[in-house]
Each structure stands twice: as structure tokens, then as C-alpha cells.
Amino acid sequence: MDKIERIIFYLFIFCVPFQTRFIFWKALPEGSFNEWTSIFIYGTDLLIFILLLFWSLRRFSQIAKPRLSDFFLVSFVVIAGLSVFVASNKILGLYQIVKILEFLGLFYYFRSA
């Protein structure tokens, strides 16, 4: 399983410059596109999800000691999560929280490597 995880990681690194996104939802009328008012997923987002899945299966039994930076990161995510309640568009707010969590997981993956 470690070899598969490594292959997915190198595929992710290779694919970063070749971004392709699939747009699922736009808040603006037809014909116009704004990155901040749309929900989309990149191909590399799928690779990050698969990579984090394999990494979490491999690391499930190990518990790391928290660091001071972990406290600040978790605080940031909690505050960002609370901002969804006051967002004018809750769907986009939830989408942005998912993106923050995705890159938080990627940060922990890189830190553990």
C-alpha cells in the first residue's frame, strides 16, 4: 500500500501544472463565471483525496503529539467554520471550508513525510 501511495503522490506532483477543473455550480447568471462564486473541483483535488485516504489508512494506528502550530491551525479552521453561519451564500461557505480542510490534510501529509 505504501508503494501505491508513493505513486499517487508523484502523480499529484506531476499533475499540478496541468490543472483541469470541472464546474459544478455557478451563483452568477449563465454566460458569466467568477471563481469566487462557483463550486468546482480540480483533477488534483481527486488525487489529494485519494492520497489522504491511503495515508490515513497507513497512519490510522499512530497518534502524533500535537504541536503549537496545530493549535493555531485548528483555531483557524474553527473560526473559518463559524463564518459559514454568517455567510450570505452558505453553500459556497461550506465548499470553501471543505477546500481549507483538504489543504490542511495536505499540510499534515507533507509534515509527516
Coordinates of C-alpha atoms in Angstrom, one line a residue:
M1 CA 0.0 0.0 0.0
D2 CA 3.0 2.3 0.6
K3 CA 4.1 1.9 -3.0
I4 CA 0.6 2.9 -4.3
E5 CA 0.6 5.9 -2.0
R6 CA 4.0 7.0 -3.4
I7 CA 2.8 6.6 -7.0
I8 CA -0.3 8.7 -6.3
F9 CA 1.9 11.4 -4.6
Y10 CA 4.3 11.6 -7.6
L11 CA 1.3 11.6 -10.0
F12 CA -0.1 14.5 -7.9
I13 CA 3.2 16.4 -8.1
F14 CA 3.4 15.8 -11.9
C15 CA -0.3 16.9 -12.5
V16 CA -0.1 20.2 -10.5
P17 CA 0.8 22.3 -13.5
F18 CA -1.9 20.7 -15.7
Q19 CA -5.0 21.9 -13.9
T20 CA -8.3 20.9 -15.3
R21 CA -11.4 21.9 -13.4
F22 CA -15.0 20.6 -13.5
I23 CA -17.5 23.3 -12.7
F24 CA -20.5 22.0 -10.7
W25 CA -22.3 25.2 -9.8
K26 CA -22.3 28.9 -10.6
A27 CA -24.0 31.6 -8.5
L28 CA -23.9 34.1 -11.3
P29 CA -26.3 34.1 -14.3
E30 CA -25.5 32.0 -17.4
G31 CA -22.5 33.1 -19.5
S32 CA -20.5 34.7 -16.7
F33 CA -18.0 33.0 -14.5
N34 CA -16.5 34.1 -11.2
E35 CA -14.1 31.8 -9.4
W36 CA -15.2 33.0 -6.0
T37 CA -18.9 32.4 -6.6
S38 CA -18.6 28.9 -8.2
I39 CA -18.1 25.4 -7.0
F40 CA -15.6 23.4 -8.9
I41 CA -13.2 20.5 -8.4
Y42 CA -9.7 20.1 -9.9
G43 CA -8.4 16.8 -11.1
T44 CA -5.6 17.2 -8.5
D45 CA -8.3 17.5 -5.8
L46 CA -9.3 14.0 -6.5
L47 CA -5.6 12.9 -6.3
I48 CA -5.3 14.7 -3.0
F49 CA -8.3 13.0 -1.6
I50 CA -7.1 9.5 -2.7
L51 CA -3.6 10.3 -1.3
L52 CA -5.0 11.4 2.0
L53 CA -7.2 8.2 2.1
F54 CA -4.2 5.9 1.6
W55 CA -2.1 8.0 4.1
S56 CA -4.8 7.8 6.7
L57 CA -5.2 4.1 6.3
R58 CA -1.5 3.7 6.8
R59 CA -1.2 6.1 9.7
F60 CA -4.5 5.2 11.4
S61 CA -2.9 3.4 14.4
Q62 CA -0.2 6.0 15.0
I63 CA -1.0 9.1 17.1
A64 CA 1.3 12.1 16.8
K65 CA 2.0 14.6 19.6
P66 CA 0.3 17.9 18.9
R67 CA 2.5 20.9 18.3
L68 CA 1.8 24.6 18.9
S69 CA 1.2 25.1 15.2
D70 CA -1.5 22.5 15.4
F71 CA -3.4 24.7 17.9
F72 CA -3.2 27.7 15.6
L73 CA -4.3 25.7 12.6
V74 CA -7.3 24.1 14.3
S75 CA -8.2 27.6 15.7
F76 CA -8.1 29.0 12.2
V77 CA -10.3 26.2 10.8
V78 CA -12.8 26.6 13.7
I79 CA -13.1 30.3 13.1
A80 CA -13.4 29.8 9.4
G81 CA -16.1 27.2 10.1
L82 CA -18.0 29.6 12.3
S83 CA -18.0 32.1 9.5
V84 CA -20.2 29.9 7.4
F85 CA -23.1 30.7 9.8
V86 CA -23.0 34.4 8.8
A87 CA -22.1 33.8 5.1
S88 CA -24.6 35.2 2.6
N89 CA -24.3 32.0 0.5
K90 CA -24.0 29.0 2.8
I91 CA -23.3 26.5 0.0
L92 CA -20.2 28.4 -1.1
G93 CA -19.1 28.8 2.5
L94 CA -19.3 25.1 3.1
Y95 CA -17.4 24.5 -0.1
Q96 CA -14.6 26.8 1.0
I97 CA -14.4 25.0 4.4
V98 CA -14.0 21.7 2.6
K99 CA -11.2 23.2 0.5
I100 CA -9.5 24.5 3.7
L101 CA -9.8 21.1 5.2
E102 CA -8.4 19.5 2.1
F103 CA -5.2 21.6 2.2
L104 CA -5.0 21.2 6.0
G105 CA -4.8 17.4 5.3
L106 CA -2.2 18.0 2.6
F107 CA -0.2 20.1 5.1
Y108 CA -0.2 17.3 7.6
Y109 CA 0.7 14.8 4.9
F110 CA 3.8 16.8 3.9
R111 CA 4.7 17.4 7.5
S112 CA 4.6 13.7 8.3
A113 CA 6.7 12.7 5.3

